[in-house]
Short mmCIF file of C-alpha atoms in Angstrom, two decimals:
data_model
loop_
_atom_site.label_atom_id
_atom_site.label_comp_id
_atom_site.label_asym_id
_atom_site.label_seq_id
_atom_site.Cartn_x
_atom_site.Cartn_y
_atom_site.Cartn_z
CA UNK A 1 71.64 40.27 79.49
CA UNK A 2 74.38 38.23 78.33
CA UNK A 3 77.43 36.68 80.51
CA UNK A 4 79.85 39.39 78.32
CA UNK A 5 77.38 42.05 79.85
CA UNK A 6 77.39 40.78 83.38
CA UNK A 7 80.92 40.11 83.45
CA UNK A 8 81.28 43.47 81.86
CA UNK A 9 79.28 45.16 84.97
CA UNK A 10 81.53 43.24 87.61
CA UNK A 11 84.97 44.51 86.14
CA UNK A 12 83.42 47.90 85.23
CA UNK A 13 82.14 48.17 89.17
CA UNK A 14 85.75 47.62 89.85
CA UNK A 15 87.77 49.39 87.52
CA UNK A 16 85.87 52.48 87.17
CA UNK A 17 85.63 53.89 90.43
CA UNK A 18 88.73 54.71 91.66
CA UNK A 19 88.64 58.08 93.96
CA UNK A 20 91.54 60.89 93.89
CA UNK A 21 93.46 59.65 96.96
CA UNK A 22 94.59 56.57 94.83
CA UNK A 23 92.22 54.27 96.82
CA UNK A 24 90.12 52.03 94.53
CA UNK A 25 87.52 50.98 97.24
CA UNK A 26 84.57 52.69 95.82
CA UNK A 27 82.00 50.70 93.40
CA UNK A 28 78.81 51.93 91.52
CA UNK A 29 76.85 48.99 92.41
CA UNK A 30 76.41 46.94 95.93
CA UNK A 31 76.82 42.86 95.94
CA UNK A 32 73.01 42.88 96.92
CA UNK A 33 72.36 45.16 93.18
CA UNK A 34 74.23 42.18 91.58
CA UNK A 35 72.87 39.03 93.80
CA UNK A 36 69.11 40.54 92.27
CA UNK A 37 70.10 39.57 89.44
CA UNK A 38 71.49 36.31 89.81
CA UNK A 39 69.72 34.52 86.86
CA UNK A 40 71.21 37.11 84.86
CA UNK A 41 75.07 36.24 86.53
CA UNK A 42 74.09 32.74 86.54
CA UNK A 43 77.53 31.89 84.48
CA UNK A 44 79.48 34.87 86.66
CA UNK A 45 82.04 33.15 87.99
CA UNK A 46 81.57 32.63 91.59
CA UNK A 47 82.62 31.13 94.99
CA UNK A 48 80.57 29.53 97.63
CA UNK A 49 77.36 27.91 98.00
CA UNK A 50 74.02 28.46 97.59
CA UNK A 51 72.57 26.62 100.39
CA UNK A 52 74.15 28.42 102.85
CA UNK A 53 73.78 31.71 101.39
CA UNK A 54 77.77 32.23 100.89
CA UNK A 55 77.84 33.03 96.91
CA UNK A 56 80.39 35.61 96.24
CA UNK A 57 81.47 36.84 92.68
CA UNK A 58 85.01 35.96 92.24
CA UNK A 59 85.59 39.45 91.07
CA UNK A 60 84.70 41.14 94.23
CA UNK A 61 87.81 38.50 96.06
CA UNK A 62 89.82 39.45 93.65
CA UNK A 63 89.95 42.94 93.55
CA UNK A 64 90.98 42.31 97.49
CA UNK A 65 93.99 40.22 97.05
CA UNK A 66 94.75 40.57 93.40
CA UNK A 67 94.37 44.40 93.10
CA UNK A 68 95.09 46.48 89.41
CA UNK A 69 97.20 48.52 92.45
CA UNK A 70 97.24 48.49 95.66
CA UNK A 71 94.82 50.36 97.22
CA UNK A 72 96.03 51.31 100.38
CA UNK A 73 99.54 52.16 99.89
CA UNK A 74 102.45 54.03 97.45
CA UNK A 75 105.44 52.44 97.08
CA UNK A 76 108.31 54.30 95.76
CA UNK A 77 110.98 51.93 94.59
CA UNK A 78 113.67 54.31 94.76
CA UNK A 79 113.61 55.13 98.34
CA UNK A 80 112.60 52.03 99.26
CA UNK A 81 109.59 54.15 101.22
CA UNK A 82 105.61 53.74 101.14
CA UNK A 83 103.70 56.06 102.13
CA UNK A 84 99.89 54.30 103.32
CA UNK A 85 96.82 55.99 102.21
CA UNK A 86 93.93 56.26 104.04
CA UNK A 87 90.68 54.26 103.10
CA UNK A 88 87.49 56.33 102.53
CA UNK A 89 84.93 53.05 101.30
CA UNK A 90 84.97 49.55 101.75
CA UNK A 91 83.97 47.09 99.31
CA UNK A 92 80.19 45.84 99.43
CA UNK A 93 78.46 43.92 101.83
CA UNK A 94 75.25 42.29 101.58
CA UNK A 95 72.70 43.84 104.21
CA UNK A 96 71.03 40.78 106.33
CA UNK A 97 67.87 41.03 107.96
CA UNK A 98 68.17 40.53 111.83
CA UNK A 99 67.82 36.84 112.40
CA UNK A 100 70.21 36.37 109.84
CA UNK A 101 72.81 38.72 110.51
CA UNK A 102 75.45 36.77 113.03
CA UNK A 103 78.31 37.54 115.00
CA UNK A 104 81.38 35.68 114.06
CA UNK A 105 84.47 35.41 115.99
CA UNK A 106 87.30 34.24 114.00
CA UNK A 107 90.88 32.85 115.47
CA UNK A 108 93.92 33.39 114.00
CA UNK A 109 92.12 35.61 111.20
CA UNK A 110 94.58 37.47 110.36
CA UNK A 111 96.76 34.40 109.04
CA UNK A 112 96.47 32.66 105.13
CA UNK A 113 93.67 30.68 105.47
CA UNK A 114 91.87 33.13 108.44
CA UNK A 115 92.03 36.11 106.37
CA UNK A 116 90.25 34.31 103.55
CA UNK A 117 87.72 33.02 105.78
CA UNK A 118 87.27 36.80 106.89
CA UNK A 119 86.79 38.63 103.54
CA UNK A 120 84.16 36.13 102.37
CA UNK A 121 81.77 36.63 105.79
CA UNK A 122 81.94 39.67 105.44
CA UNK A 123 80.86 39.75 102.13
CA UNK A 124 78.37 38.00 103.22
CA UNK A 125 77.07 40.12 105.69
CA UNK A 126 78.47 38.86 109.00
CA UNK A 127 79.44 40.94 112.19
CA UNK A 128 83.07 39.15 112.29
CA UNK A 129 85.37 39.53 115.15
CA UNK A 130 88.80 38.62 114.60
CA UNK A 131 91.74 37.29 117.59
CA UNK A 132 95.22 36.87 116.62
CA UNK A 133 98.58 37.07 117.83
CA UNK A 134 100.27 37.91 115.07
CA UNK A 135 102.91 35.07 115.20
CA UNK A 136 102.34 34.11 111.79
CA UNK A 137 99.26 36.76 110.64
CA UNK A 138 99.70 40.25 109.28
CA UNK A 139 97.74 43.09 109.71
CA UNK A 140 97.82 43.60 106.12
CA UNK A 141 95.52 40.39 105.24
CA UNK A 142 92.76 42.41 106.52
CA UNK A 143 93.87 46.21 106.18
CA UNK A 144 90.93 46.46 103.77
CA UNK A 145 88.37 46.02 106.76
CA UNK A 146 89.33 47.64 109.63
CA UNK A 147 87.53 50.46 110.25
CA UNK A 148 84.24 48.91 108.65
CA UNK A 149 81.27 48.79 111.03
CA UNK A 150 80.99 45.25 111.04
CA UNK A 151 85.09 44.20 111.52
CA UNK A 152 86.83 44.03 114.85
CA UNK A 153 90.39 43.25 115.19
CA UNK A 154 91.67 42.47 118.60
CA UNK A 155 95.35 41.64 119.21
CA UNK A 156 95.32 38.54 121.83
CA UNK A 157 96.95 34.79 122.13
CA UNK A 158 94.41 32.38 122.75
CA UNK A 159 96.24 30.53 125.33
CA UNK A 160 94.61 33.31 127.55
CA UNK A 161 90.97 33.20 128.24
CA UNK A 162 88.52 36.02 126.79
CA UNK A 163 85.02 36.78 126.60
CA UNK A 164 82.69 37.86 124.13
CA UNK A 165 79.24 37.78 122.83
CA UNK A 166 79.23 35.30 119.74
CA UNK A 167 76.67 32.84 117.75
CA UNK A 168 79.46 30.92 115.90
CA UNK A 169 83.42 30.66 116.52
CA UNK A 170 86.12 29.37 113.72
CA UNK A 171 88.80 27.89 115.79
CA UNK A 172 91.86 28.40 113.53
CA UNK A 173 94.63 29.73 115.66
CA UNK A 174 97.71 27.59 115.34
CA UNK A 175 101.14 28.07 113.36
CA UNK A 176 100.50 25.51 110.81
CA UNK A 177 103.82 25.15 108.85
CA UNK A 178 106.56 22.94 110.06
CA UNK A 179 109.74 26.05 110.87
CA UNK A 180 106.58 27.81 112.65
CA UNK A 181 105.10 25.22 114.66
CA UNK A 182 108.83 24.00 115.53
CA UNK A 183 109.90 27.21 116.51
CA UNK A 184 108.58 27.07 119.74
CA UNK A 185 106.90 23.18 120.14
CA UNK A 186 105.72 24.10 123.96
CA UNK A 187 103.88 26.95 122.53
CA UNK A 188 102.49 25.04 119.44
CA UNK A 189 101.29 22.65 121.67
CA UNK A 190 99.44 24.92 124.48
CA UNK A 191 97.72 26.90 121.70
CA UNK A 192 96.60 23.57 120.58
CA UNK A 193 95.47 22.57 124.03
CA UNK A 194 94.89 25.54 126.18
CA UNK A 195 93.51 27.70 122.94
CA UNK A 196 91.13 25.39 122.48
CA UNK A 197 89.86 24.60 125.55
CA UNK A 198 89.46 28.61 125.96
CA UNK A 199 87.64 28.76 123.24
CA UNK A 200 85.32 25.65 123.57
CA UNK A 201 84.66 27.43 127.24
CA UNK A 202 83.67 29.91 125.78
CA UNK A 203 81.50 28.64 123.32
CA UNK A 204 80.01 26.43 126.35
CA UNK A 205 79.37 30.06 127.83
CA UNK A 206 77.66 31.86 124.98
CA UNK A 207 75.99 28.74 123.12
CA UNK A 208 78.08 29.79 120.03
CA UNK A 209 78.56 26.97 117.33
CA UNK A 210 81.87 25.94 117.37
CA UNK A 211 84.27 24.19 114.07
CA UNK A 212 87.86 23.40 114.71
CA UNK A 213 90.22 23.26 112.01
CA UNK A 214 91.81 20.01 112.23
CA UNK A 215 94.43 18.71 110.00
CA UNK A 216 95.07 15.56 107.83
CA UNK A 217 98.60 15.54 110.14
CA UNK A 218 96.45 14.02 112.63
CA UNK A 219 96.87 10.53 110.49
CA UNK A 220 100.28 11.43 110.46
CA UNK A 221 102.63 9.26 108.17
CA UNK A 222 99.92 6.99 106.89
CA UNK A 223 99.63 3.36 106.23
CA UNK A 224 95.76 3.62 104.83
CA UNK A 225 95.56 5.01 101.43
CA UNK A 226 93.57 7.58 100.76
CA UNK A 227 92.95 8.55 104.47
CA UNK A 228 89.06 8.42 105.47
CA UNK A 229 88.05 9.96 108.46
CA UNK A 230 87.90 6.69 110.31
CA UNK A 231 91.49 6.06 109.89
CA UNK A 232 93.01 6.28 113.14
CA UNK A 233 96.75 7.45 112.18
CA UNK A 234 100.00 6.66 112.47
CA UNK A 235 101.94 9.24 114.56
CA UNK A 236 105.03 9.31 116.39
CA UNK A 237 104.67 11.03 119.38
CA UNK A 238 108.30 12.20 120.43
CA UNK A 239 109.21 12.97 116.95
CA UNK A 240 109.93 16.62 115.35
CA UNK A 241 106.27 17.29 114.02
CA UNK A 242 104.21 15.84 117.23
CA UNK A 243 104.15 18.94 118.76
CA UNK A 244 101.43 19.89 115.72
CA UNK A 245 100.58 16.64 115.11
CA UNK A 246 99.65 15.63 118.60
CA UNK A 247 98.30 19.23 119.91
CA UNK A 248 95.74 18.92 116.84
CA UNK A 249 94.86 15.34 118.21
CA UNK A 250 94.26 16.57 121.50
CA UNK A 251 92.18 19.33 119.89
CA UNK A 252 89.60 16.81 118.63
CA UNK A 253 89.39 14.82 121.87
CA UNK A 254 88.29 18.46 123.90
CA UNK A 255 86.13 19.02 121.36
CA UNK A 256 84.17 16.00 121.81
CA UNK A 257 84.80 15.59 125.49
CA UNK A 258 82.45 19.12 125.51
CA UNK A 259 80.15 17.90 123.05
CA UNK A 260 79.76 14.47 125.07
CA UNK A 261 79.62 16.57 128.51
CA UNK A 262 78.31 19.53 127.76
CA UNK A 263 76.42 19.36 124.92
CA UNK A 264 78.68 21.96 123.18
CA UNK A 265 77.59 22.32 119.36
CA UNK A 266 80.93 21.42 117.48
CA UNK A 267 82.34 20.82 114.20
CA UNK A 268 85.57 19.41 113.04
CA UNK A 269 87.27 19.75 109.60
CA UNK A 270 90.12 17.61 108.77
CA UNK A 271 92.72 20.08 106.29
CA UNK A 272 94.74 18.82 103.72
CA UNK A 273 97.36 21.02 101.93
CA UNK A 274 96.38 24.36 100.96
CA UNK A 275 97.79 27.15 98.75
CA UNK A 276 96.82 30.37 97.27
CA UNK A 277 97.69 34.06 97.72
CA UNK A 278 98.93 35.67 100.98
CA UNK A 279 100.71 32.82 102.18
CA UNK A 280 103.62 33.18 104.16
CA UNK A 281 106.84 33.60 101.44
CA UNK A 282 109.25 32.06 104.45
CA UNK A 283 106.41 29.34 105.62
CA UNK A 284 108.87 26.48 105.05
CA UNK A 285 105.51 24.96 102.50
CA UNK A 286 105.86 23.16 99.60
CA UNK A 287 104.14 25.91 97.39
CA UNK A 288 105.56 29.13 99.03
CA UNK A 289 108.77 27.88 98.42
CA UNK A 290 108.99 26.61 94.92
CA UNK A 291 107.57 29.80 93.68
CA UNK A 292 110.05 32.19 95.79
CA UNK A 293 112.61 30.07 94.22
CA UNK A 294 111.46 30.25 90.67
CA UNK A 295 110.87 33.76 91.00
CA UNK A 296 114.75 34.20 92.25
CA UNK A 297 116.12 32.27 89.69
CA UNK A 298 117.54 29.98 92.58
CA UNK A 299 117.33 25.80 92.56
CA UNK A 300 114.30 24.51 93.28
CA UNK A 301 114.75 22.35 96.65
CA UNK A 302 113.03 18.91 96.96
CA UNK A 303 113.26 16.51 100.59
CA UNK A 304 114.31 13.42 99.79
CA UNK A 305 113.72 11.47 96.43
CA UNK A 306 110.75 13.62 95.22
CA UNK A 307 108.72 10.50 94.93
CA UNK A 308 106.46 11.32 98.02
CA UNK A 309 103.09 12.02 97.25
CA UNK A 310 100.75 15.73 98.35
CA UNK A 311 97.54 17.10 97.43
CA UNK A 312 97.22 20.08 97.29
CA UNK A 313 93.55 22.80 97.21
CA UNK A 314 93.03 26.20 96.60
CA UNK A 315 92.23 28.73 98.94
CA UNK A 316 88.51 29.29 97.91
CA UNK A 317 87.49 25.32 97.94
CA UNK A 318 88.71 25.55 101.37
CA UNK A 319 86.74 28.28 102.59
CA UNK A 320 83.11 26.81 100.73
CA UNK A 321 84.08 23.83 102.66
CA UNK A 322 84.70 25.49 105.92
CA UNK A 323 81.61 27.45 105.78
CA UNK A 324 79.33 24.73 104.32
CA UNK A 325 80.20 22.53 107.73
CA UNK A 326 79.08 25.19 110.10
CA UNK A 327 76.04 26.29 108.92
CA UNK A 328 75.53 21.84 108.57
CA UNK A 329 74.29 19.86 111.19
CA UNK A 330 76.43 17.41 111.40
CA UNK A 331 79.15 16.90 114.55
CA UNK A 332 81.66 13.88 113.15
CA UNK A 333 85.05 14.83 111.09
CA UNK A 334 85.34 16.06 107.45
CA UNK A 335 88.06 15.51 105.37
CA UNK A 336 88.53 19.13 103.25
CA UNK A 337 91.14 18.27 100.91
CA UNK A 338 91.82 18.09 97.05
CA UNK A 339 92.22 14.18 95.88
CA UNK A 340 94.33 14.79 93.29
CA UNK A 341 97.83 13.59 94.11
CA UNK A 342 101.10 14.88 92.76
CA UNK A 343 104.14 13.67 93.50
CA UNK A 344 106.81 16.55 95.44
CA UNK A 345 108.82 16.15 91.86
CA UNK A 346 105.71 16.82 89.37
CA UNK A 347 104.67 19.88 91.61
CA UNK A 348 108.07 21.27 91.62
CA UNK A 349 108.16 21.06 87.25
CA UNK A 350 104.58 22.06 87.10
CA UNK A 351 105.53 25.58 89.30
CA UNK A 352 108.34 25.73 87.60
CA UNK A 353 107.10 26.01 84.61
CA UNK A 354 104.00 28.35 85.34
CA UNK A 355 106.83 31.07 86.27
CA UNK A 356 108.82 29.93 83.22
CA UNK A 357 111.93 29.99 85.16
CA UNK A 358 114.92 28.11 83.86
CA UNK A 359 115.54 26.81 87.64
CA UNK A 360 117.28 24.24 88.55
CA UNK A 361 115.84 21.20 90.89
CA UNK A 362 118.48 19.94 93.42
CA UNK A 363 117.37 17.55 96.24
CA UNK A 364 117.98 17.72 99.84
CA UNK A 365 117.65 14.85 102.91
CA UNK A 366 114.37 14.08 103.42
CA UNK A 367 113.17 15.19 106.76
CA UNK A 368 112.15 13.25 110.22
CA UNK A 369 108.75 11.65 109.87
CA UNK A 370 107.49 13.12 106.53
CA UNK A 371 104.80 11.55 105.35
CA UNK A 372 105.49 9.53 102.04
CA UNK A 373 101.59 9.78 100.93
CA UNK A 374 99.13 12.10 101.70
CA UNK A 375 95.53 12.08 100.09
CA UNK A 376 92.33 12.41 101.30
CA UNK A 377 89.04 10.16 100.91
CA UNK A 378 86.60 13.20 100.19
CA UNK A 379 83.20 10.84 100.21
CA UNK A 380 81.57 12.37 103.35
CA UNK A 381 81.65 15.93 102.00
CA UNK A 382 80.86 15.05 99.26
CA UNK A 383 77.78 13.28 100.73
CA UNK A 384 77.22 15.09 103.95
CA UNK A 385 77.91 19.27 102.09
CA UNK A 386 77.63 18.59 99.19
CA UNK A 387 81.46 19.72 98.62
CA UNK A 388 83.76 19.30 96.70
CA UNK A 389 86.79 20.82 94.94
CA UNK A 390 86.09 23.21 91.96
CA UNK A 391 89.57 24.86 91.17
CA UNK A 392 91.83 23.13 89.20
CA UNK A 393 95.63 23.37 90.48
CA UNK A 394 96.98 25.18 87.52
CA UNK A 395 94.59 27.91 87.91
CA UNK A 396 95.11 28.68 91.37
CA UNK A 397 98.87 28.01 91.13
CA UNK A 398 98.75 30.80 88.63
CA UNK A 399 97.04 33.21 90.84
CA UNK A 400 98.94 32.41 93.20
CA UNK A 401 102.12 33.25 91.12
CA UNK A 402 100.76 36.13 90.43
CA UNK A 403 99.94 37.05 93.90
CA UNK A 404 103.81 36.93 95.27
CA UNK A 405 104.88 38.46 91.97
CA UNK A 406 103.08 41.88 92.94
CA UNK A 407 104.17 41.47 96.44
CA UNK A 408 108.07 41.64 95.14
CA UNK A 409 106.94 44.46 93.02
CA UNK A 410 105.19 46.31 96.14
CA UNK A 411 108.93 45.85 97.91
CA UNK A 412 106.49 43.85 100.46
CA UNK A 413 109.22 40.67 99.93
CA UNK A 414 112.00 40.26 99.04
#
């Protein structure tokens, strides 16, 4: 077969199959039909890895956040009205054996990076149970499981205890963008400290495998350059971001206080700046922001000089990552991050240009404490999961362009 003919099968499986309600959920073949014949899809594009098992055809990812239409809604834009349909079939799932087969719970699932996280285990195969809050997540990132056997979503703030039978927990509940996390800094900071000790309690309980998601702000404004995971940081404590900053420090120290103490199985992944579809539009990030404001024909709005320094990762290099460190045994930080460095200025030209705007770029004081580099030393991923970063900026700033375009479209932003 050649890769024209198993591409061919992919986008037919998707295309093809839509049912008369309007929902395009439905596909001829299963992932499992397509995973037997790997050797055949060898040059399929595809996410994850094989050593854990997590290999996904991009296709299938696609069709749930990039979708020909959407599939669970009308949207008339004269009314302004949308009328939801109701799902009938859910995309594919590999079927795992029992020992295989685990229960997942996921916090703050329902957010950018969460709901990512989500759609690939249960492509997978996983039982995946999901806790949010909805601060910052929408129901919408994950509309296209509920009601699926193996999906439970269960509306709850993780500052509050709760119980449940799991083998592994993804610790991701925290508003991550500055105008979130600063909206309310006592709250950032007890979902930082209390969420986590709930759920390290819990995984004490249970036995479950715990990974927090870290962040590089834990080095804060840096003076080592690139940041390794033995750099200790340079954070001010009192300032406007330590409420993150600091409650993400304090994170790591319960984590390892349990591991020391109780022998607690734990994970820790250091995250550097992420993009991709279903962020936030009003997040206050670098990416979400540039492209709203290309898309609007407004000014483009840089922090100070420009000159300061990011790197930025897709979505789907994140998740490998995240993934490859649980199923790893290894217990010390990882650095998941994208070591190419752009400068505030370049990003803002290079977005600019992907939406082909004619905006203008106007600058703005820069704010308290922002970091004037940020990159991360990627060695013990690479070394330790075998990780690292395999989408190139420009593609996944154009999906991700594309992403936000169809939600103006949908009447889903504004």
């Amino acid at each position: 077969m050649s890769d024209q003919s198993s591409s061919k099968i992919i986008s037919e499986t998707i295309s093809n199959t839509s049912n008369e309600s309007g929902n395009n959920f439905g596909f001829i073949e299963s992932v499992t039909d397509i995973n037997n014949r790997k050797d055949n899809l060898i040059k399929t594009e595809t996410v994850g890895h094989a050593s854990v098992k997590s290999i996904v055809p991009l296709e299938l990812l696609r069709h749930i956040y990039l979708p020909q239409k959407p599939h669970d809604r009308i949207f008339d834009p004269t009314t302004r009205t949308i009328s939801y349909l109701q799902p009938r079939s859910y995309l594919p799932v590999n079927s795992l054996i029992q020992g295989e087969k685990k229960r997942i719970l996921v916090t703050g699932g329902a957010g950018f990076v969460g709901s990512h996280l989500v759609d690939r285990l249960m492509l997978i195969g996983h039982e995946v149970i999901v806790l949010d809050n909805f601060f910052t997540g929408r129901k919408n990132n994950l509309a296209h499981w509920i009601g699926h056997p193996n999906f439970e979503l269960i509306r709850h703030d993780v500052v509050d205890p709760f119980l449940i039978e799991v083998d592994q927990i993804y610790h991701l509940a925290c508003p991550a963008s500055p105008p979130h996390y600063q909206y309310n800094p006592i709250k950032t900071v007890k979902t930082s400290v209390m969420g986590t000790i709930n759920m390290l309690g819990l995984a004490k309980r249970v036995k479950a495998r715990f990974l927090l998601t870290s962040t590089s702000e834990v080095y804060g404004d840096p003076e080592e350059h690139p940041q390794a995971e033995t750099y200790w940081g340079h954070v001010n404590p009192i300032g406007p971001r330590a409420c993150y900053d600091e409650g993400k420090r304090v994170a790591e120290t319960l984590t390892y206080a349990y591991m020391h103490q109780d022998s607690v199985d734990v994970r820790v992944a250091r995250i550097f700046n992420t993009f991709g579809p279903r962020m936030n539009e009003n997040d206050g990030r670098v990416v979400s922001n540039f492209i709203m404001q290309a898309l609007k024909g407004e000014e483009l709005t840089i922090y100070g000089d420009g000159l300061q320094t990011r790197s930025f990762q897709y979505v789907h290099d994140l998740v490998d990552g995240l993934i490859l460190l649980m199923n790893k045994d290894y217990m010390e930080p990882i650095n998941l991050g994208n070591p190419d460095e752009y400068t505030i200025r370049e990003f803002a030209e290079l977005i600019r240009n992907e939406v082909n705007s004619s905006s203008k770029i106007k600058t703005l004081p820069a704010p308290t404490d922002d970091p004037k580099k940020r990159r991360p030393d990627i060695l013990r991923a690479e070394q330790i999961l075998g990780w690292k970063p395999r989408w190139p900026v420009k593609q996944g700033i154009g999906e991700t362009v594309k992403y936000f375009k169809r939600q103006m479209e949908a009447g889903l932003i504004g």
